[in-house]
Amino acid sequence: MAITREGRICSFCGEPGGPGTDLRLIGGLGAQVCATCIDDFHAIIHDETAIAAVSGPFPWERMDDAALLATLPQILASAEQNTAFAHEWVDLLRSRNISWAEIGRALGVSRQAAWERFSRRSGDKGATA
């Protein structure tokens, strides 16, 4: 089972990237960051004036209603990407013969709850809790 960056978006700016695109993505554990955001963050973190500028109000506090609405799909796409990654991670665990009970323990839920949450999209459709 391979977990890839194909079809992913930058978790910070929402731009699509990864293999087959001009936007390189780096990251892990569901979050991806593009090279452009890394460059921007690097420039900010090494400039006291820039740090002061971004340490003020959150960006959404300065956004008008139209900008907030336009950003909502990006937020949901990032959340869905993380959910999909969790399913891929469970698929990886199951491909290594990790039991639903062990997965449930890691998540702090019963094996049945883990199975109900992840088996439907898993490649492990025939397995039972």
PDB file of N, CA, C and O in Angstrom, residues 65-129:
ATOM      1  N   ASP A  65     -16.933  39.269   4.247  1.00  0.00           N
ATOM      2  CA  ASP A  65     -17.781  38.077   4.175  1.00  0.00           C
ATOM      3  C   ASP A  65     -17.513  37.258   2.913  1.00  0.00           C
ATOM      4  O   ASP A  65     -17.481  36.031   2.957  1.00  0.00           O
ATOM      5  N   ALA A  66     -17.298  37.916   1.778  1.00  0.00           N
ATOM      6  CA  ALA A  66     -17.048  37.205   0.523  1.00  0.00           C
ATOM      7  C   ALA A  66     -15.753  36.395   0.603  1.00  0.00           C
ATOM      8  O   ALA A  66     -15.700  35.248   0.140  1.00  0.00           O
ATOM      9  N   ALA A  67     -14.725  36.956   1.202  1.00  0.00           N
ATOM     10  CA  ALA A  67     -13.456  36.247   1.339  1.00  0.00           C
ATOM     11  C   ALA A  67     -13.597  35.058   2.292  1.00  0.00           C
ATOM     12  O   ALA A  67     -13.027  33.988   2.049  1.00  0.00           O
ATOM     13  N   LEU A  68     -14.352  35.241   3.368  1.00  0.00           N
ATOM     14  CA  LEU A  68     -14.596  34.131   4.294  1.00  0.00           C
ATOM     15  C   LEU A  68     -15.321  32.990   3.586  1.00  0.00           C
ATOM     16  O   LEU A  68     -14.952  31.826   3.726  1.00  0.00           O
ATOM     17  N   LEU A  69     -16.352  33.337   2.821  1.00  0.00           N
ATOM     18  CA  LEU A  69     -17.099  32.310   2.080  1.00  0.00           C
ATOM     19  C   LEU A  69     -16.221  31.624   1.044  1.00  0.00           C
ATOM     20  O   LEU A  69     -16.290  30.407   0.869  1.00  0.00           O
ATOM     21  N   ALA A  70     -15.361  32.377   0.372  1.00  0.00           N
ATOM     22  CA  ALA A  70     -14.488  31.806  -0.653  1.00  0.00           C
ATOM     23  C   ALA A  70     -13.456  30.862  -0.050  1.00  0.00           C
ATOM     24  O   ALA A  70     -12.995  29.932  -0.709  1.00  0.00           O
ATOM     25  N   THR A  71     -13.098  31.071   1.196  1.00  0.00           N
ATOM     26  CA  THR A  71     -12.094  30.250   1.868  1.00  0.00           C
ATOM     27  C   THR A  71     -12.686  28.957   2.436  1.00  0.00           C
ATOM     28  O   THR A  71     -11.973  27.969   2.593  1.00  0.00           O
ATOM     29  N   LEU A  72     -13.963  28.944   2.705  1.00  0.00           N
ATOM     30  CA  LEU A  72     -14.598  27.776   3.314  1.00  0.00           C
ATOM     31  C   LEU A  72     -14.352  26.476   2.531  1.00  0.00           C
ATOM     32  O   LEU A  72     -13.992  25.457   3.139  1.00  0.00           O
ATOM     33  N   PRO A  73     -14.489  26.455   1.201  1.00  0.00           N
ATOM     34  CA  PRO A  73     -14.208  25.202   0.474  1.00  0.00           C
ATOM     35  C   PRO A  73     -12.768  24.725   0.639  1.00  0.00           C
ATOM     36  O   PRO A  73     -12.513  23.519   0.690  1.00  0.00           O
ATOM     37  N   GLN A  74     -11.820  25.648   0.754  1.00  0.00           N
ATOM     38  CA  GLN A  74     -10.423  25.256   0.966  1.00  0.00           C
ATOM     39  C   GLN A  74     -10.244  24.598   2.330  1.00  0.00           C
ATOM     40  O   GLN A  74      -9.503  23.631   2.470  1.00  0.00           O
ATOM     41  N   ILE A  75     -10.907  25.142   3.336  1.00  0.00           N
ATOM     42  CA  ILE A  75     -10.822  24.570   4.677  1.00  0.00           C
ATOM     43  C   ILE A  75     -11.389  23.151   4.681  1.00  0.00           C
ATOM     44  O   ILE A  75     -10.792  22.224   5.230  1.00  0.00           O
ATOM     45  N   LEU A  76     -12.536  22.968   4.027  1.00  0.00           N
ATOM     46  CA  LEU A  76     -13.142  21.639   3.977  1.00  0.00           C
ATOM     47  C   LEU A  76     -12.291  20.679   3.156  1.00  0.00           C
ATOM     48  O   LEU A  76     -12.170  19.498   3.514  1.00  0.00           O
ATOM     49  N   ALA A  77     -11.684  21.145   2.065  1.00  0.00           N
ATOM     50  CA  ALA A  77     -10.811  20.283   1.254  1.00  0.00           C
ATOM     51  C   ALA A  77      -9.626  19.803   2.080  1.00  0.00           C
ATOM     52  O   ALA A  77      -9.223  18.636   1.991  1.00  0.00           O
ATOM     53  N   SER A  78      -9.064  20.688   2.893  1.00  0.00           N
ATOM     54  CA  SER A  78      -7.935  20.307   3.752  1.00  0.00           C
ATOM     55  C   SER A  78      -8.385  19.282   4.797  1.00  0.00           C
ATOM     56  O   SER A  78      -7.693  18.288   5.050  1.00  0.00           O
ATOM     57  N   ALA A  79      -9.552  19.496   5.386  1.00  0.00           N
ATOM     58  CA  ALA A  79     -10.076  18.552   6.380  1.00  0.00           C
ATOM     59  C   ALA A  79     -10.348  17.195   5.738  1.00  0.00           C
ATOM     60  O   ALA A  79     -10.018  16.146   6.313  1.00  0.00           O
ATOM     61  N   GLU A  80     -10.924  17.199   4.539  1.00  0.00           N
ATOM     62  CA  GLU A  80     -11.210  15.944   3.833  1.00  0.00           C
ATOM     63  C   GLU A  80      -9.916  15.228   3.470  1.00  0.00           C
ATOM     64  O   GLU A  80      -9.842  13.998   3.508  1.00  0.00           O
ATOM     65  N   GLN A  81      -8.886  15.998   3.124  1.00  0.00           N
ATOM     66  CA  GLN A  81      -7.585  15.408   2.819  1.00  0.00           C
ATOM     67  C   GLN A  81      -7.027  14.695   4.052  1.00  0.00           C
ATOM     68  O   GLN A  81      -6.502  13.585   3.961  1.00  0.00           O
ATOM     69  N   ASN A  82      -7.170  15.296   5.209  1.00  0.00           N
ATOM     70  CA  ASN A  82      -6.687  14.669   6.442  1.00  0.00           C
ATOM     71  C   ASN A  82      -7.502  13.427   6.786  1.00  0.00           C
ATOM     72  O   ASN A  82      -6.949  12.423   7.243  1.00  0.00           O
ATOM     73  N   THR A  83      -8.800  13.469   6.564  1.00  0.00           N
ATOM     74  CA  THR A  83      -9.641  12.298   6.802  1.00  0.00           C
ATOM     75  C   THR A  83      -9.241  11.164   5.863  1.00  0.00           C
ATOM     76  O   THR A  83      -9.120  10.006   6.279  1.00  0.00           O
ATOM     77  N   ALA A  84      -9.014  11.494   4.588  1.00  0.00           N
ATOM     78  CA  ALA A  84      -8.589  10.478   3.623  1.00  0.00           C
ATOM     79  C   ALA A  84      -7.244   9.880   4.037  1.00  0.00           C
ATOM     80  O   ALA A  84      -7.019   8.670   3.903  1.00  0.00           O
ATOM     81  N   PHE A  85      -6.351  10.724   4.552  1.00  0.00           N
ATOM     82  CA  PHE A  85      -5.050  10.234   4.994  1.00  0.00           C
ATOM     83  C   PHE A  85      -5.213   9.266   6.157  1.00  0.00           C
ATOM     84  O   PHE A  85      -4.524   8.232   6.220  1.00  0.00           O
ATOM     85  N   ALA A  86      -6.116   9.563   7.080  1.00  0.00           N
ATOM     86  CA  ALA A  86      -6.363   8.656   8.203  1.00  0.00           C
ATOM     87  C   ALA A  86      -6.837   7.297   7.682  1.00  0.00           C
ATOM     88  O   ALA A  86      -6.398   6.242   8.180  1.00  0.00           O
ATOM     89  N   HIS A  87      -7.691   7.299   6.676  1.00  0.00           N
ATOM     90  CA  HIS A  87      -8.153   6.040   6.089  1.00  0.00           C
ATOM     91  C   HIS A  87      -6.988   5.302   5.424  1.00  0.00           C
ATOM     92  O   HIS A  87      -6.879   4.078   5.554  1.00  0.00           O
ATOM     93  N   GLU A  88      -6.126   6.036   4.719  1.00  0.00           N
ATOM     94  CA  GLU A  88      -4.956   5.404   4.098  1.00  0.00           C
ATOM     95  C   GLU A  88      -4.040   4.801   5.163  1.00  0.00           C
ATOM     96  O   GLU A  88      -3.469   3.736   4.974  1.00  0.00           O
ATOM     97  N   TRP A  89      -3.905   5.503   6.275  1.00  0.00           N
ATOM     98  CA  TRP A  89      -3.048   5.038   7.365  1.00  0.00           C
ATOM     99  C   TRP A  89      -3.611   3.743   7.950  1.00  0.00           C
ATOM    100  O   TRP A  89      -2.864   2.799   8.211  1.00  0.00           O
ATOM    101  N   VAL A  90      -4.926   3.702   8.146  1.00  0.00           N
ATOM    102  CA  VAL A  90      -5.552   2.477   8.655  1.00  0.00           C
ATOM    103  C   VAL A  90      -5.390   1.355   7.638  1.00  0.00           C
ATOM    104  O   VAL A  90      -5.097   0.214   8.008  1.00  0.00           O
ATOM    105  N   ASP A  91      -5.541   1.671   6.344  1.00  0.00           N
ATOM    106  CA  ASP A  91      -5.317   0.645   5.317  1.00  0.00           C
ATOM    107  C   ASP A  91      -3.893   0.099   5.419  1.00  0.00           C
ATOM    108  O   ASP A  91      -3.672  -1.109   5.292  1.00  0.00           O
ATOM    109  N   LEU A  92      -2.928   0.978   5.640  1.00  0.00           N
ATOM    110  CA  LEU A  92      -1.538   0.558   5.795  1.00  0.00           C
ATOM    111  C   LEU A  92      -1.393  -0.362   7.007  1.00  0.00           C
ATOM    112  O   LEU A  92      -0.753  -1.423   6.931  1.00  0.00           O
ATOM    113  N   LEU A  93      -1.992   0.038   8.118  1.00  0.00           N
ATOM    114  CA  LEU A  93      -1.939  -0.801   9.321  1.00  0.00           C
ATOM    115  C   LEU A  93      -2.572  -2.166   9.069  1.00  0.00           C
ATOM    116  O   LEU A  93      -2.015  -3.195   9.455  1.00  0.00           O
ATOM    117  N   ARG A  94      -3.719  -2.170   8.424  1.00  0.00           N
ATOM    118  CA  ARG A  94      -4.401  -3.439   8.156  1.00  0.00           C
ATOM    119  C   ARG A  94      -3.581  -4.304   7.202  1.00  0.00           C
ATOM    120  O   ARG A  94      -3.549  -5.521   7.344  1.00  0.00           O
ATOM    121  N   SER A  95      -2.870  -3.667   6.225  1.00  0.00           N
ATOM    122  CA  SER A  95      -2.032  -4.446   5.310  1.00  0.00           C
ATOM    123  C   SER A  95      -0.863  -5.095   6.046  1.00  0.00           C
ATOM    124  O   SER A  95      -0.284  -6.057   5.569  1.00  0.00           O
ATOM    125  N   ARG A  96      -0.550  -4.556   7.217  1.00  0.00           N
ATOM    126  CA  ARG A  96       0.502  -5.148   8.066  1.00  0.00           C
ATOM    127  C   ARG A  96      -0.091  -6.077   9.124  1.00  0.00           C
ATOM    128  O   ARG A  96       0.556  -6.420  10.106  1.00  0.00           O
ATOM    129  N   ASN A  97      -1.344  -6.440   8.927  1.00  0.00           N
ATOM    130  CA  ASN A  97      -2.058  -7.370   9.813  1.00  0.00           C
ATOM    131  C   ASN A  97      -2.224  -6.847  11.236  1.00  0.00           C
ATOM    132  O   ASN A  97      -2.285  -7.626  12.189  1.00  0.00           O
ATOM    133  N   ILE A  98      -2.309  -5.534  11.382  1.00  0.00           N
ATOM    134  CA  ILE A  98      -2.622  -4.947  12.684  1.00  0.00           C
ATOM    135  C   ILE A  98      -4.127  -5.122  12.891  1.00  0.00           C
ATOM    136  O   ILE A  98      -4.925  -4.803  12.019  1.00  0.00           O
ATOM    137  N   SER A  99      -4.518  -5.624  14.037  1.00  0.00           N
ATOM    138  CA  SER A  99      -5.930  -5.935  14.289  1.00  0.00           C
ATOM    139  C   SER A  99      -6.755  -4.667  14.514  1.00  0.00           C
ATOM    140  O   SER A  99      -6.234  -3.609  14.885  1.00  0.00           O
ATOM    141  N   TRP A 100      -8.055  -4.816  14.315  1.00  0.00           N
ATOM    142  CA  TRP A 100      -8.972  -3.713  14.600  1.00  0.00           C
ATOM    143  C   TRP A 100      -8.920  -3.362  16.085  1.00  0.00           C
ATOM    144  O   TRP A 100      -9.067  -2.196  16.456  1.00  0.00           O
ATOM    145  N   ALA A 101      -8.683  -4.360  16.940  1.00  0.00           N
ATOM    146  CA  ALA A 101      -8.579  -4.098  18.381  1.00  0.00           C
ATOM    147  C   ALA A 101      -7.391  -3.187  18.672  1.00  0.00           C
ATOM    148  O   ALA A 101      -7.496  -2.243  19.460  1.00  0.00           O
ATOM    149  N   GLU A 102      -6.243  -3.456  18.027  1.00  0.00           N
ATOM    150  CA  GLU A 102      -5.061  -2.617  18.237  1.00  0.00           C
ATOM    151  C   GLU A 102      -5.286  -1.207  17.700  1.00  0.00           C
ATOM    152  O   GLU A 102      -4.882  -0.223  18.329  1.00  0.00           O
ATOM    153  N   ILE A 103      -5.926  -1.108  16.546  1.00  0.00           N
ATOM    154  CA  ILE A 103      -6.225   0.210  15.973  1.00  0.00           C
ATOM    155  C   ILE A 103      -7.167   0.967  16.901  1.00  0.00           C
ATOM    156  O   ILE A 103      -6.964   2.145  17.188  1.00  0.00           O
ATOM    157  N   GLY A 104      -8.185   0.275  17.390  1.00  0.00           N
ATOM    158  CA  GLY A 104      -9.122   0.902  18.318  1.00  0.00           C
ATOM    159  C   GLY A 104      -8.420   1.397  19.577  1.00  0.00           C
ATOM    160  O   GLY A 104      -8.664   2.522  20.027  1.00  0.00           O
ATOM    161  N   ARG A 105      -7.531   0.571  20.145  1.00  0.00           N
ATOM    162  CA  ARG A 105      -6.778   0.994  21.333  1.00  0.00           C
ATOM    163  C   ARG A 105      -5.967   2.256  21.048  1.00  0.00           C
ATOM    164  O   ARG A 105      -5.919   3.172  21.863  1.00  0.00           O
ATOM    165  N   ALA A 106      -5.310   2.307  19.883  1.00  0.00           N
ATOM    166  CA  ALA A 106      -4.499   3.484  19.526  1.00  0.00           C
ATOM    167  C   ALA A 106      -5.368   4.742  19.428  1.00  0.00           C
ATOM    168  O   ALA A 106      -4.906   5.845  19.742  1.00  0.00           O
ATOM    169  N   LEU A 107      -6.609   4.556  19.014  1.00  0.00           N
ATOM    170  CA  LEU A 107      -7.529   5.693  18.867  1.00  0.00           C
ATOM    171  C   LEU A 107      -8.342   5.965  20.128  1.00  0.00           C
ATOM    172  O   LEU A 107      -9.087   6.941  20.184  1.00  0.00           O
ATOM    173  N   GLY A 108      -8.238   5.090  21.106  1.00  0.00           N
ATOM    174  CA  GLY A 108      -8.998   5.271  22.338  1.00  0.00           C
ATOM    175  C   GLY A 108     -10.466   4.919  22.178  1.00  0.00           C
ATOM    176  O   GLY A 108     -11.324   5.470  22.883  1.00  0.00           O
ATOM    177  N   VAL A 109     -10.745   4.002  21.237  1.00  0.00           N
ATOM    178  CA  VAL A 109     -12.118   3.558  21.008  1.00  0.00           C
ATOM    179  C   VAL A 109     -12.128   2.034  20.951  1.00  0.00           C
ATOM    180  O   VAL A 109     -11.085   1.390  20.924  1.00  0.00           O
ATOM    181  N   SER A 110     -13.309   1.458  20.900  1.00  0.00           N
ATOM    182  CA  SER A 110     -13.420   0.007  20.780  1.00  0.00           C
ATOM    183  C   SER A 110     -13.014  -0.436  19.376  1.00  0.00           C
ATOM    184  O   SER A 110     -12.972   0.366  18.435  1.00  0.00           O
ATOM    185  N   ARG A 111     -12.739  -1.739  19.247  1.00  0.00           N
ATOM    186  CA  ARG A 111     -12.411  -2.247  17.908  1.00  0.00           C
ATOM    187  C   ARG A 111     -13.606  -2.079  16.978  1.00  0.00           C
ATOM    188  O   ARG A 111     -13.450  -1.802  15.795  1.00  0.00           O
ATOM    189  N   GLN A 112     -14.813  -2.235  17.511  1.00  0.00           N
ATOM    190  CA  GLN A 112     -16.021  -2.069  16.709  1.00  0.00           C
ATOM    191  C   GLN A 112     -16.123  -0.633  16.189  1.00  0.00           C
ATOM    192  O   GLN A 112     -16.442  -0.410  15.024  1.00  0.00           O
ATOM    193  N   ALA A 113     -15.855   0.347  17.044  1.00  0.00           N
ATOM    194  CA  ALA A 113     -15.921   1.750  16.625  1.00  0.00           C
ATOM    195  C   ALA A 113     -14.877   2.046  15.553  1.00  0.00           C
ATOM    196  O   ALA A 113     -15.161   2.760  14.580  1.00  0.00           O
ATOM    197  N   ALA A 114     -13.672   1.497  15.712  1.00  0.00           N
ATOM    198  CA  ALA A 114     -12.624   1.689  14.705  1.00  0.00           C
ATOM    199  C   ALA A 114     -13.053   1.060  13.388  1.00  0.00           C
ATOM    200  O   ALA A 114     -12.928   1.675  12.317  1.00  0.00           O
ATOM    201  N   TRP A 115     -13.573  -0.143  13.447  1.00  0.00           N
ATOM    202  CA  TRP A 115     -14.019  -0.843  12.243  1.00  0.00           C
ATOM    203  C   TRP A 115     -15.145  -0.069  11.550  1.00  0.00           C
ATOM    204  O   TRP A 115     -15.116   0.113  10.336  1.00  0.00           O
ATOM    205  N   GLU A 116     -16.121   0.416  12.330  1.00  0.00           N
ATOM    206  CA  GLU A 116     -17.231   1.152  11.745  1.00  0.00           C
ATOM    207  C   GLU A 116     -16.766   2.433  11.070  1.00  0.00           C
ATOM    208  O   GLU A 116     -17.284   2.826  10.035  1.00  0.00           O
ATOM    209  N   ARG A 117     -15.782   3.081  11.657  1.00  0.00           N
ATOM    210  CA  ARG A 117     -15.301   4.341  11.095  1.00  0.00           C
ATOM    211  C   ARG A 117     -14.459   4.133   9.843  1.00  0.00           C
ATOM    212  O   ARG A 117     -14.529   4.916   8.906  1.00  0.00           O
ATOM    213  N   PHE A 118     -13.652   3.077   9.819  1.00  0.00           N
ATOM    214  CA  PHE A 118     -12.648   2.954   8.760  1.00  0.00           C
ATOM    215  C   PHE A 118     -12.845   1.815   7.771  1.00  0.00           C
ATOM    216  O   PHE A 118     -12.263   1.854   6.691  1.00  0.00           O
ATOM    217  N   SER A 119     -13.630   0.815   8.078  1.00  0.00           N
ATOM    218  CA  SER A 119     -13.693  -0.354   7.188  1.00  0.00           C
ATOM    219  C   SER A 119     -14.430  -0.071   5.887  1.00  0.00           C
ATOM    220  O   SER A 119     -14.123  -0.666   4.870  1.00  0.00           O
ATOM    221  N   ARG A 120     -15.374   0.816   5.890  1.00  0.00           N
ATOM    222  CA  ARG A 120     -16.170   1.062   4.688  1.00  0.00           C
ATOM    223  C   ARG A 120     -15.341   1.583   3.524  1.00  0.00           C
ATOM    224  O   ARG A 120     -15.608   1.287   2.386  1.00  0.00           O
ATOM    225  N   ARG A 121     -14.350   2.400   3.799  1.00  0.00           N
ATOM    226  CA  ARG A 121     -13.491   2.931   2.744  1.00  0.00           C
ATOM    227  C   ARG A 121     -12.189   2.170   2.632  1.00  0.00           C
ATOM    228  O   ARG A 121     -11.394   2.405   1.759  1.00  0.00           O
ATOM    229  N   SER A 122     -12.001   1.251   3.523  1.00  0.00           N
ATOM    230  CA  SER A 122     -10.765   0.476   3.568  1.00  0.00           C
ATOM    231  C   SER A 122     -10.770  -0.590   2.476  1.00  0.00           C
ATOM    232  O   SER A 122     -11.808  -1.019   2.012  1.00  0.00           O
ATOM    233  N   GLY A 123      -9.595  -1.021   2.104  1.00  0.00           N
ATOM    234  CA  GLY A 123      -9.472  -2.148   1.212  1.00  0.00           C
ATOM    235  C   GLY A 123      -9.778  -3.445   1.939  1.00  0.00           C
ATOM    236  O   GLY A 123      -9.716  -4.518   1.366  1.00  0.00           O
ATOM    237  N   ASP A 124     -10.142  -3.365   3.201  1.00  0.00           N
ATOM    238  CA  ASP A 124     -10.374  -4.507   4.071  1.00  0.00           C
ATOM    239  C   ASP A 124     -11.876  -4.719   4.267  1.00  0.00           C
ATOM    240  O   ASP A 124     -12.329  -4.965   5.348  1.00  0.00           O
ATOM    241  N   LYS A 125     -12.647  -4.612   3.191  1.00  0.00           N
ATOM    242  CA  LYS A 125     -14.103  -4.629   3.284  1.00  0.00           C
ATOM    243  C   LYS A 125     -14.668  -5.941   3.820  1.00  0.00           C
ATOM    244  O   LYS A 125     -15.723  -5.964   4.417  1.00  0.00           O
ATOM    245  N   GLY A 126     -13.954  -7.037   3.630  1.00  0.00           N
ATOM    246  CA  GLY A 126     -14.463  -8.316   4.100  1.00  0.00           C
ATOM    247  C   GLY A 126     -14.187  -8.574   5.570  1.00  0.00           C
ATOM    248  O   GLY A 126     -14.720  -9.503   6.130  1.00  0.00           O
ATOM    249  N   ALA A 127     -13.352  -7.769   6.165  1.00  0.00           N
ATOM    250  CA  ALA A 127     -12.991  -8.011   7.564  1.00  0.00           C
ATOM    251  C   ALA A 127     -14.112  -7.588   8.495  1.00  0.00           C
ATOM    252  O   ALA A 127     -14.893  -6.710   8.193  1.00  0.00           O
ATOM    253  N   THR A 128     -14.176  -8.251   9.600  1.00  0.00           N
ATOM    254  CA  THR A 128     -15.130  -7.861  10.637  1.00  0.00           C
ATOM    255  C   THR A 128     -14.374  -7.426  11.870  1.00  0.00           C
ATOM    256  O   THR A 128     -13.209  -7.757  12.039  1.00  0.00           O
ATOM    257  N   ALA A 129     -15.082  -6.707  12.691  1.00  0.00           N
ATOM    258  CA  ALA A 129     -14.459  -6.245  13.937  1.00  0.00           C
ATOM    259  C   ALA A 129     -14.362  -7.401  14.859  1.00  0.00           C
ATOM    260  O   ALA A 129     -13.681  -7.495  15.783  1.00  0.00           O
TER     261      ALA A 129
END
